[in-house]
Coordinates of C-alpha atoms in Angstrom, one line a residue:
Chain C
X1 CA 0.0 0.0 0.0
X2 CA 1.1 3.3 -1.0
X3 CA 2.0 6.2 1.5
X4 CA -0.4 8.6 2.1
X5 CA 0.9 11.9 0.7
X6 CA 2.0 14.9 2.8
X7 CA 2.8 18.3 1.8
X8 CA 3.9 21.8 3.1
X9 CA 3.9 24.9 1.2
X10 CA 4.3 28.5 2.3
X11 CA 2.8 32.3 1.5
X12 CA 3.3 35.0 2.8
X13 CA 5.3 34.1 5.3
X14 CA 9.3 34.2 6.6
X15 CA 10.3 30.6 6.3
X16 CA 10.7 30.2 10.2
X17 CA 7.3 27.6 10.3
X18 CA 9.1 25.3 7.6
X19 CA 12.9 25.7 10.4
X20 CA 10.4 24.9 13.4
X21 CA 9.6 22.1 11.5
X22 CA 13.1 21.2 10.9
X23 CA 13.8 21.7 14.6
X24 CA 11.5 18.5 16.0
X25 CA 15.0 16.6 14.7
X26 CA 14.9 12.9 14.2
X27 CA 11.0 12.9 14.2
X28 CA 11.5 14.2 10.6
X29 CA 12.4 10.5 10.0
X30 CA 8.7 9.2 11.3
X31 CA 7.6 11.9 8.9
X32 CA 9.0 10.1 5.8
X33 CA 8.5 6.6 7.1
X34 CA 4.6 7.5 7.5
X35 CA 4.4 10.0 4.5
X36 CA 5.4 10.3 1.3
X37 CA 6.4 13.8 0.9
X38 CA 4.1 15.4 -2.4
X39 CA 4.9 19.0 -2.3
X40 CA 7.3 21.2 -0.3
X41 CA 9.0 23.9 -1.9
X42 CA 11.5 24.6 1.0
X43 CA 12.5 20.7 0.7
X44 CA 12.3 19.4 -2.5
X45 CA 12.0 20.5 -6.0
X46 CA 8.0 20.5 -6.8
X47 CA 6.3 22.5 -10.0
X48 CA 3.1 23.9 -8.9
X49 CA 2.0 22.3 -12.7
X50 CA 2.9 18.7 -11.0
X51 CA 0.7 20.1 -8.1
X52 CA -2.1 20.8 -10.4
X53 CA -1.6 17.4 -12.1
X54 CA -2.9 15.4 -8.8
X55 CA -6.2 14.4 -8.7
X56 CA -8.4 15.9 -6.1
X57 CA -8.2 15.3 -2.5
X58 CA -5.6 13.2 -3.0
X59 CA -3.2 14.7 -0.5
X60 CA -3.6 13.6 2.7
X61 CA -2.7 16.4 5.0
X62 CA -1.4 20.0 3.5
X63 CA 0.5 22.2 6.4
X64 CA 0.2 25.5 5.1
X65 CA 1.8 28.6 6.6
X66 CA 2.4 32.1 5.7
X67 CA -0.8 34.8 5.0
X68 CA -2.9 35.7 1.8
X69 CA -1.1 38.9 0.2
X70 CA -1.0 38.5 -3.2
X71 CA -2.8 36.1 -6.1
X72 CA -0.6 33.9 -6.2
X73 CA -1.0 33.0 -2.4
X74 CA -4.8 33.2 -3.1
X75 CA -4.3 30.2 -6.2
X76 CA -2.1 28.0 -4.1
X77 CA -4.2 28.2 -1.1
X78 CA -7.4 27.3 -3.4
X79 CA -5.4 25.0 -5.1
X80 CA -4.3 23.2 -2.1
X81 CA -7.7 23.5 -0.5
X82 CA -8.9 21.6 -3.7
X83 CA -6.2 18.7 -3.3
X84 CA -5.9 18.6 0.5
X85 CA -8.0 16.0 2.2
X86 CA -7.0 18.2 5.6
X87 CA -5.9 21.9 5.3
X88 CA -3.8 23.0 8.4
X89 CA -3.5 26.5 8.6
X90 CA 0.0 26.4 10.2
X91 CA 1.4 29.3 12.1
X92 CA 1.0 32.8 12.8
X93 CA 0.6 33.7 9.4
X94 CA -2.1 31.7 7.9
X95 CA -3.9 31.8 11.2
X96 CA -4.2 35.3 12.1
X97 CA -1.7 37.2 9.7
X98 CA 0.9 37.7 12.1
X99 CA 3.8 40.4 11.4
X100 CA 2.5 40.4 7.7
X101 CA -0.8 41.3 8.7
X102 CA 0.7 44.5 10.2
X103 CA 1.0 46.3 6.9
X104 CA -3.3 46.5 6.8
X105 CA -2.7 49.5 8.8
X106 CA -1.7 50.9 5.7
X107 CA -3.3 51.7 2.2
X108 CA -1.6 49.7 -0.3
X109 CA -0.4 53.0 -2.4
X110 CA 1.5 53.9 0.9
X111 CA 3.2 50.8 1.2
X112 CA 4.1 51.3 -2.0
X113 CA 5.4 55.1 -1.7
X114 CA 7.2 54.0 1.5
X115 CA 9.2 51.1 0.2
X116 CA 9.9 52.4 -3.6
X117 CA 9.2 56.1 -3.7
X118 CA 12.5 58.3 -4.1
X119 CA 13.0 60.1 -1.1
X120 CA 10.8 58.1 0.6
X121 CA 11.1 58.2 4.6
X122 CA 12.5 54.6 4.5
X123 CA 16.6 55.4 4.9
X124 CA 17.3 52.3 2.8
X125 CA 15.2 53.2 -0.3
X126 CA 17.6 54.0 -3.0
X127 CA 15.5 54.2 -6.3
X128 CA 16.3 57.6 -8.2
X129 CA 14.1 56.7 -11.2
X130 CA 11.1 55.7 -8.7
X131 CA 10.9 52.3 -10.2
X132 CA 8.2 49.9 -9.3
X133 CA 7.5 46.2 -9.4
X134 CA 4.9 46.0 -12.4
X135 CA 2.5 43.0 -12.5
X136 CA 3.6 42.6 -16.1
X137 CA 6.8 43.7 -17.9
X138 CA 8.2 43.5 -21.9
X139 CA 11.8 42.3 -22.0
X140 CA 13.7 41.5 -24.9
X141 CA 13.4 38.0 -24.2
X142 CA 9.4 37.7 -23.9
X143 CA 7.1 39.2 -21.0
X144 CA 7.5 38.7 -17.3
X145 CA 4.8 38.6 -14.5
X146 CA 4.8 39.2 -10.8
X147 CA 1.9 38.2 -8.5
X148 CA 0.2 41.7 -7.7
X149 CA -0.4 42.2 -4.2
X150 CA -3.7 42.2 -2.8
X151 CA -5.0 45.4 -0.9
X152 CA -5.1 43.3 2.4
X153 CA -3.8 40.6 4.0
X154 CA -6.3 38.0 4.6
X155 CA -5.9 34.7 6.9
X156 CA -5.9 31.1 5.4
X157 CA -9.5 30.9 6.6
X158 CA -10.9 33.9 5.5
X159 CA -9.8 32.6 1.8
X160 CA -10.6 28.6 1.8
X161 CA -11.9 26.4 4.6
X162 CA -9.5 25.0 7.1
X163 CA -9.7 22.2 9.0
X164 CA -7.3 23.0 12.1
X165 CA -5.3 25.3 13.3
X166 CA -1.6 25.4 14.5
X167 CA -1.0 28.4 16.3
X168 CA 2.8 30.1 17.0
X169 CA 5.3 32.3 15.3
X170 CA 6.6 29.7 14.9
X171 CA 4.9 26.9 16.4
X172 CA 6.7 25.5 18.9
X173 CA 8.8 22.2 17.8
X174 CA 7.6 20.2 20.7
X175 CA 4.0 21.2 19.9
X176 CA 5.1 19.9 16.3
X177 CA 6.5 16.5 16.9
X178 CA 3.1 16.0 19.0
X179 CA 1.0 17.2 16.1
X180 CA 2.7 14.6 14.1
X181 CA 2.3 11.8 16.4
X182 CA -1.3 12.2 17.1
X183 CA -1.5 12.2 12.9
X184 CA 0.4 9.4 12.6
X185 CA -1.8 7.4 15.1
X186 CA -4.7 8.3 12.9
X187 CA -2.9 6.8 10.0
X188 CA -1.9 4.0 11.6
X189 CA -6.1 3.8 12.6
X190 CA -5.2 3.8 16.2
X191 CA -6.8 7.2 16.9
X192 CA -9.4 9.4 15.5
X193 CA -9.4 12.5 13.7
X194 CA -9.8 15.9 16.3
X195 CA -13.0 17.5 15.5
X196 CA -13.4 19.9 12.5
X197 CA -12.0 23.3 13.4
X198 CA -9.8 22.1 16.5
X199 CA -6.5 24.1 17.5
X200 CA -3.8 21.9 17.8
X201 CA -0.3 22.3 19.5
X202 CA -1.9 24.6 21.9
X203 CA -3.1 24.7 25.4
X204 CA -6.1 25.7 26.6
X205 CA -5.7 28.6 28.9
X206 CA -3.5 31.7 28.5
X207 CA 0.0 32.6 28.6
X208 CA -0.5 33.8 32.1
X209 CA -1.9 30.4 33.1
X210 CA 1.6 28.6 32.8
X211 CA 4.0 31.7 33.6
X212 CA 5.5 31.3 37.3
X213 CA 5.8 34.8 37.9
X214 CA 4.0 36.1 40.8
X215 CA 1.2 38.7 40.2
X216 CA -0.1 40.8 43.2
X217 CA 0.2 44.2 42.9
X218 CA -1.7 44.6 39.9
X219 CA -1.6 48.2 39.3
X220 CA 1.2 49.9 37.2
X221 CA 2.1 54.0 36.7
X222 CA 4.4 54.0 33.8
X223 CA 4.7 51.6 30.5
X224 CA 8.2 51.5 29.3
X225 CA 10.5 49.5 27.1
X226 CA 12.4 46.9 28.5
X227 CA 15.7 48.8 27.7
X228 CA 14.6 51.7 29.7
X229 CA 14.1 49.7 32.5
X230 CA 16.8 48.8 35.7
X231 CA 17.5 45.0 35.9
X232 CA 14.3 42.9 36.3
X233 CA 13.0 41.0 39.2
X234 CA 13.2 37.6 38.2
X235 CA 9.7 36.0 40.0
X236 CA 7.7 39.2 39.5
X237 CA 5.4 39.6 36.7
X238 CA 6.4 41.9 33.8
X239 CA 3.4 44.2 33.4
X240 CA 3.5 45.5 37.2
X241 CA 7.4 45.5 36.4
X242 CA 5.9 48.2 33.8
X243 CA 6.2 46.1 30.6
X244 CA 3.8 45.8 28.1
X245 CA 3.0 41.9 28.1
X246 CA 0.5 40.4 26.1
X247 CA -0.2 37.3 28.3
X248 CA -3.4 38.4 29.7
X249 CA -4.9 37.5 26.3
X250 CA -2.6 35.1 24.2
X251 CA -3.4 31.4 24.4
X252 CA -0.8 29.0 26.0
X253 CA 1.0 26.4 24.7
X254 CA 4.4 27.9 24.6
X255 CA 4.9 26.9 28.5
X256 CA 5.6 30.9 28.9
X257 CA 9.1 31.0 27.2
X258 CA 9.3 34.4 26.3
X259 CA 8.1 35.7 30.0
X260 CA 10.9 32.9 31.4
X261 CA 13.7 34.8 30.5
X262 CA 12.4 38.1 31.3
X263 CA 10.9 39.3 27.8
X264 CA 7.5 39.9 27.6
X265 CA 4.7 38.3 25.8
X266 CA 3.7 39.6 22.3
X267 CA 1.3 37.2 21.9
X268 CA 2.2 35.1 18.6
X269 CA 0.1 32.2 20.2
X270 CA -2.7 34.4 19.0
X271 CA -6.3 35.0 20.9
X272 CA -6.3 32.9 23.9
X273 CA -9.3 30.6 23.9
X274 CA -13.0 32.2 24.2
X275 CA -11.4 35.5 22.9
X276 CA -12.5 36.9 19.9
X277 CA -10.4 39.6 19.3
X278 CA -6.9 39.5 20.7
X279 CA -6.2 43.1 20.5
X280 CA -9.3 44.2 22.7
X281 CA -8.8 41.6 25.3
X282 CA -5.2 43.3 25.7
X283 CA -6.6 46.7 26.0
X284 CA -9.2 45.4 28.5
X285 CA -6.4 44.3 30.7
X286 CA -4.1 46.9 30.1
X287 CA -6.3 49.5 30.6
X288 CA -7.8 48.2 34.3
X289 CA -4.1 47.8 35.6
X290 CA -3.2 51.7 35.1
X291 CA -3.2 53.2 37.9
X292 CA -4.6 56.8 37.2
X293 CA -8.2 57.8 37.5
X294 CA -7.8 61.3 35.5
X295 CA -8.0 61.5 32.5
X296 CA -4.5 63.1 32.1
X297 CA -2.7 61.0 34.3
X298 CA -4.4 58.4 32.2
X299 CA -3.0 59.2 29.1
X300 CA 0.6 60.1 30.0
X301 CA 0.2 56.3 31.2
X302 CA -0.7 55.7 27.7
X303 CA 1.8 57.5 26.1
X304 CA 3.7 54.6 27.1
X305 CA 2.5 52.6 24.2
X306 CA 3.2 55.0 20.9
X307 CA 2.0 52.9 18.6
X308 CA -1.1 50.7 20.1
X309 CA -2.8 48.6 17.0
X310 CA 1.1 47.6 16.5
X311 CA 1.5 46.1 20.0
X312 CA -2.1 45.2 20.8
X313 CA -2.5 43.1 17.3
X314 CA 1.3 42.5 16.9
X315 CA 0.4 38.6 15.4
X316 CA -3.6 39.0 14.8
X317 CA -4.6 42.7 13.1
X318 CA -5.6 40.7 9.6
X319 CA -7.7 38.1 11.9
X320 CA -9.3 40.6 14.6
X321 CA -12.5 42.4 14.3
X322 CA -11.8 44.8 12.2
X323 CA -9.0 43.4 10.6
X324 CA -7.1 46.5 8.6
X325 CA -7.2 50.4 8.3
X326 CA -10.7 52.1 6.9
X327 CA -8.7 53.3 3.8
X328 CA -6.8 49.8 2.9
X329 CA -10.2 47.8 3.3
X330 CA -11.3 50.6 0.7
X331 CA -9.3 49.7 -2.1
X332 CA -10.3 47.8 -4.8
X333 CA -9.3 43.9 -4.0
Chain K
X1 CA -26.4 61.6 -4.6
X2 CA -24.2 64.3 -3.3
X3 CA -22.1 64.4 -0.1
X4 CA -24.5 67.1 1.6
X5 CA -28.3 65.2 0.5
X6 CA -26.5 62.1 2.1
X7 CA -25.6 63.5 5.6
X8 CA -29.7 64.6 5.4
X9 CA -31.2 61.6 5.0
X10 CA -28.0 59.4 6.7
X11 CA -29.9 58.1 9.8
X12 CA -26.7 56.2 12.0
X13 CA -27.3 53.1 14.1
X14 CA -26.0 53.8 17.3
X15 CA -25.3 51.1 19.7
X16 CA -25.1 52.0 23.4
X17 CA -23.8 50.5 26.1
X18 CA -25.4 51.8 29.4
X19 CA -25.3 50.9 32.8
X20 CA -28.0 49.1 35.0
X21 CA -27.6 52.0 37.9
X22 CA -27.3 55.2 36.4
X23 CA -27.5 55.7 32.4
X24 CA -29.9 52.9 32.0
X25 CA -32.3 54.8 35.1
X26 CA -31.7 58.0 32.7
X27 CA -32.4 56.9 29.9
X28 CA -35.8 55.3 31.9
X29 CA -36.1 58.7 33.7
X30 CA -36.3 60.3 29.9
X31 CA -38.9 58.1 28.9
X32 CA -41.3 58.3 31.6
X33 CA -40.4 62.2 31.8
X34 CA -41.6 62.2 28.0
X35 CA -38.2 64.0 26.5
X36 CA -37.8 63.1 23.5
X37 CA -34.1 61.9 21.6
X38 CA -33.4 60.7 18.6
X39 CA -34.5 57.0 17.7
X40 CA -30.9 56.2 16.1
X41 CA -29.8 55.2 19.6
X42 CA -30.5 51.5 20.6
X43 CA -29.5 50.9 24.0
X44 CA -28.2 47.9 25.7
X45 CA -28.1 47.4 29.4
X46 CA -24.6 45.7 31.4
X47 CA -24.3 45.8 35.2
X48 CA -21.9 48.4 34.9
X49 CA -19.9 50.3 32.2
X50 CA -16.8 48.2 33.6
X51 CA -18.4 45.7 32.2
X52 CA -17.8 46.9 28.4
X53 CA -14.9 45.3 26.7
X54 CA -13.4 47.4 24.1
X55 CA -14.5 43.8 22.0
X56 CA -18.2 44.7 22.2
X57 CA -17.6 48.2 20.8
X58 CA -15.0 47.1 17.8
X59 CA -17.3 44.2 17.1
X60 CA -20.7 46.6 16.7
X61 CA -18.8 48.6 14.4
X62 CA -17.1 46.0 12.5
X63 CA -20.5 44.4 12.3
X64 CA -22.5 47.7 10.7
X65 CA -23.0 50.5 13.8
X66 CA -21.7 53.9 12.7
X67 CA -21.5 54.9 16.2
X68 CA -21.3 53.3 19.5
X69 CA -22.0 55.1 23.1
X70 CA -20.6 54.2 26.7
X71 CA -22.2 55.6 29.4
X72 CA -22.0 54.9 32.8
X73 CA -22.0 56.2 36.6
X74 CA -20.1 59.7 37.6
X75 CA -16.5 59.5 38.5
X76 CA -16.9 58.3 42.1
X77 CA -20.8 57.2 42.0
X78 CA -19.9 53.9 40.5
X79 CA -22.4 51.3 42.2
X80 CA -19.1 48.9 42.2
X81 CA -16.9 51.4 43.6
X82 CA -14.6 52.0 40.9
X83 CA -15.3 50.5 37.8
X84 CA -16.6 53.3 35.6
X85 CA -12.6 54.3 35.7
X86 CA -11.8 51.1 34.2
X87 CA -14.7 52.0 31.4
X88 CA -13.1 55.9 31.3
X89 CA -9.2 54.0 30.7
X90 CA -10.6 51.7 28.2
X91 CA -12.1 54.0 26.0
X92 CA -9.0 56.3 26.3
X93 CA -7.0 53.3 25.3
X94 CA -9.7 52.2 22.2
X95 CA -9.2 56.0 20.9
X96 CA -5.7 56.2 20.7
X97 CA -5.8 52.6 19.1
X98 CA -9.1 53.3 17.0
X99 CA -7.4 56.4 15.3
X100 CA -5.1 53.8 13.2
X101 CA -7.6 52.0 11.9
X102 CA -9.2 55.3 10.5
X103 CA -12.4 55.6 12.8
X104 CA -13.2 59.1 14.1
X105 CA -13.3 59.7 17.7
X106 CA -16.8 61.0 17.8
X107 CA -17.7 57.4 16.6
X108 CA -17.4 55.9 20.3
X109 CA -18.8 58.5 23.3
X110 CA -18.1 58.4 26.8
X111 CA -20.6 59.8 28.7
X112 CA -21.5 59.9 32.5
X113 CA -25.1 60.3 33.4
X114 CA -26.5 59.5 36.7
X115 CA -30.4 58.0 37.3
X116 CA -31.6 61.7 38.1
X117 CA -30.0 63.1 34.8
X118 CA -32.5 61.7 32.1
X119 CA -32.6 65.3 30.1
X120 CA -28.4 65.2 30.1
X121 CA -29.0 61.6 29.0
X122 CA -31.5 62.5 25.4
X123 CA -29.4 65.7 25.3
X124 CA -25.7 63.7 25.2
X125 CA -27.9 61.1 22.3
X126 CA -28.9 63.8 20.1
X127 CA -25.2 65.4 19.8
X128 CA -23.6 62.3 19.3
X129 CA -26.6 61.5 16.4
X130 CA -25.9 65.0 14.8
X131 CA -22.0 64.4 15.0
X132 CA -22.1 61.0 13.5
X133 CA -24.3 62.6 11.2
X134 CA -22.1 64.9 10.1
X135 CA -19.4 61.8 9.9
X136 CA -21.7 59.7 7.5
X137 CA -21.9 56.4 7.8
X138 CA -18.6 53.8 8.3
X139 CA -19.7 50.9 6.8
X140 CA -16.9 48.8 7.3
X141 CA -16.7 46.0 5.3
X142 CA -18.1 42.7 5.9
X143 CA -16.0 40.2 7.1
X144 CA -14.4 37.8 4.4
X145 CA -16.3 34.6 3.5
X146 CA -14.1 31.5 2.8
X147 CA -15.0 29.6 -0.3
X148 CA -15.8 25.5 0.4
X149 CA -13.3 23.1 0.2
X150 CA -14.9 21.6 -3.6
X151 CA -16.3 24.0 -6.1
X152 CA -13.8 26.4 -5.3
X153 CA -12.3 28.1 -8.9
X154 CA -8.9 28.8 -8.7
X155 CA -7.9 31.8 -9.9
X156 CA -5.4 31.4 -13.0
X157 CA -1.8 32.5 -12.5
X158 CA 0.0 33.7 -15.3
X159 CA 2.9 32.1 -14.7
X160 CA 1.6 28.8 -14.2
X161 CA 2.4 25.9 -16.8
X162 CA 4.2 28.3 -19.0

């Protein structure tokens, strides 16, 4: 009997889901003993014609990370929705946008201005004839093409259907290698497929919940940076330490690593469970540990944070509530 | 239609948010009192204005309000001691992070109005109708539907099986 077929493929996205995968070591070998490997461009050498060339859901399990940003991410997400028997979104980035997802707090033409335009504000722009990437282009030797970018980032779900979910940026490897297992004992028929829509490689609680730093104070007068800041306390919880930590509202699974060694949370785990919008569950918890009651006081509290859709929605702006800037949402698709 | 015949007939959908102790016995006081405020308003009752999570506001205007209203206790008549300050931080916080996403602050009122104050209550209703008036409405856009896993088209790619 032939393997069933595995693949991995990635949009917009940094390449650290497909290292985290990498990083669960020899359990790469159980991979390939229980799969045969169909598609995975950071592995192997796969056309997207030889993807188009399988027959219909005859991939067993597609792992796919990175966000919707352009068509091309849009075709191989519908195409490997069409030939994926399960579709995990996989990471950060297919499941809430992540760092990607950051760039809906600006129009499209600004993204543009910023990254190509001569004399743009971006120090490393060097581009005298204010060049720009053109979906289509004559060259001597025939025409070339470029995937145009979409006016928003959109999340794996909001495109195709997706059967789980795999939070992290990037999903932890031990989380991984336990995803793996419990798919290989479904394989094998010794298990059961999770229900339809389950997060996997997660816990169930928050950040918070598995972080052994004590919280009792509970009331903070100043948010700074963590390099304006004396040496930390080691067992005392980072936001009354004055950091901004997104624990209160990011869902565990990550057994608190960040908070560990004295960074704070920024909440790549995405919403914790029961949340529906990451960002807003921060600000709820930010904003009743401030310890002001005037308004002024309250805002040079504030001013703390400069740039507050940035570190509220850090890893889910393109999945939360609103999900990008009034003029980017605008634009024609 | 013009810009100007719009913001006459515009009639916003306001949600708000009002507290069982004090705005929710205001807005009661201006009922039985017979003052009369606009009908854009449509007002739902929490224990306390502590009680709103900037969620419920972002997800009534993601979901078609063009306006939302908080109101609660005074500062220092909160029935639960101190909560209305946690409602007065919150919304502070929601502006600041509100005005990157593009939404006006007279979108999302505080306002404090205790059970005696019904005619502060219709009177705080009809400026915030006349200001979101003035703002038109936001329809933001509905959220994205996913296509099903089957009769899905995929969109052609150029480049593919050249």
């Amino acid at each position: 009997m032939s393997k069933p077929k595995f693949a991995m493929y990635w949009a917009a996205a940094c390449g650290g889901c497909e290292i985290a995968v990498l990083n669960i070591d020899e359990k790469v070998l159980d991979l390939d003993a229980n799969f045969e490997v169909a598609f995975w461009p950071a592995a192997m050498d796969v056309k997207y014609k030889d993807v188009e060339a399988m027959e219909d859901a005859s991939i067993l399990v597609t792992l796919f990370n990175g966000s919707i940003r352009t068509d091309e991410n849009e075709h191989m997400a519908r195409l490997l929705r069409r030939k994926s028997r399960i579709l995990v979104a996989f990471g950060s980035c297919a499941n809430e946008g992540c760092i990607p997802g950051l760039a809906n707090l600006s129009s499209r033409e600004s993204l543009f201005e910023r990254v190509y335009q001569a004399n743009a504000t971006s120090p490393s722009t060097e581009n005298p004839n204010n060049l720009r990437p053109q979906a289509s282009s004559q060259v001597p030797e025939g025409t070339l093409t470029l995937p145009p970018l979409q006016a928003v980032i959109r999340t794996l779900d909001q495109v195709v259907e997706v059967d789980y979910h795999v939070p992290g940026c990037p999903p932890e490897s031990r989380q991984i290698a336990a995803v793996l297992d419990a798919l290989i004992a479904v394989v094998k028929g010794e298990a059961e497929l999770p229900p339809k829509g389950a997060v996997l490689g997660a816990g169930n609680s928050t950040v918070c919940d598995e972080c052994a730093r004590k919280r009792d104070v509970k009331q903070i007068g100043k948010i700074s940076r963590i390099q304006e800041l004396p040496p930390l306390a080691t067992d005392v919880c980072l936001l009354e330490q004055g950091l901004m930590c997104a624990g209160p509202a990011t869902r565990s699974g990550c057994d608190s690593r960040c908070p560990n060694v004295g960074a704070p949370c920024i909440g790549c785990y995405g919403a914790a469970p029961g949340v529906l919008d990451q960002g807003a569950r921060l600000m709820t918890a930010i904003a009743s540990v401030v310890d002001a009651n005037e308004p002024d006081a309250i805002d040079r509290v504030l001013d703390g944070i400069p740039d507050p859709a940035g570190s509220f929605y850090r890893f889910s702006l393109a999945h939360s509530l609103l999900r990008a800037n009034r003029a980017a949402l605008a634009e024609k698709p | 239609m013009s810009a100007l015949d719009n913001t006459n007939t515009f009639e916003p959908v306001i949600i708000g948010f009002t507290c069982n102790w004090c705005s929710y016995r205001a807005a009661d006081l201006a009922g039985t009192s017979r003052i009369k405020y606009p009908p854009n308003v449509r007002l739902i009752r929490v224990m306390c204005s502590g009680r709103i999570d900037p969620t419920f506001v972002l997800k009534a205007l993601s979901d078609g309000a063009d306006g939302v209203m908080i109101a609660g206790c005074h500062p220092g008549e909160c029935h639960y001691l101190e909560q209305n300050y946690k409602a007065l931080r919150r919304h502070r916080l929601l502006q600041k992070t509100l005005a990157q996403f593009g939404i006006e602050p007279a979108r999302v009122r505080l306002t404090w109005a205790s059970a005696a104050e019904g005619a502060l209550f219709a009177q705080e209703i009809a400026t915030m109708v006349d200001e979101v008036k003035q703002l038109g409405p936001l329809n933001w856009p509905a959220r994205p539907v996913p296509v099903g896993s089957v009769p899905a088209e995929i969109p052609v790619l150029s480049e593919v099986g050249a």
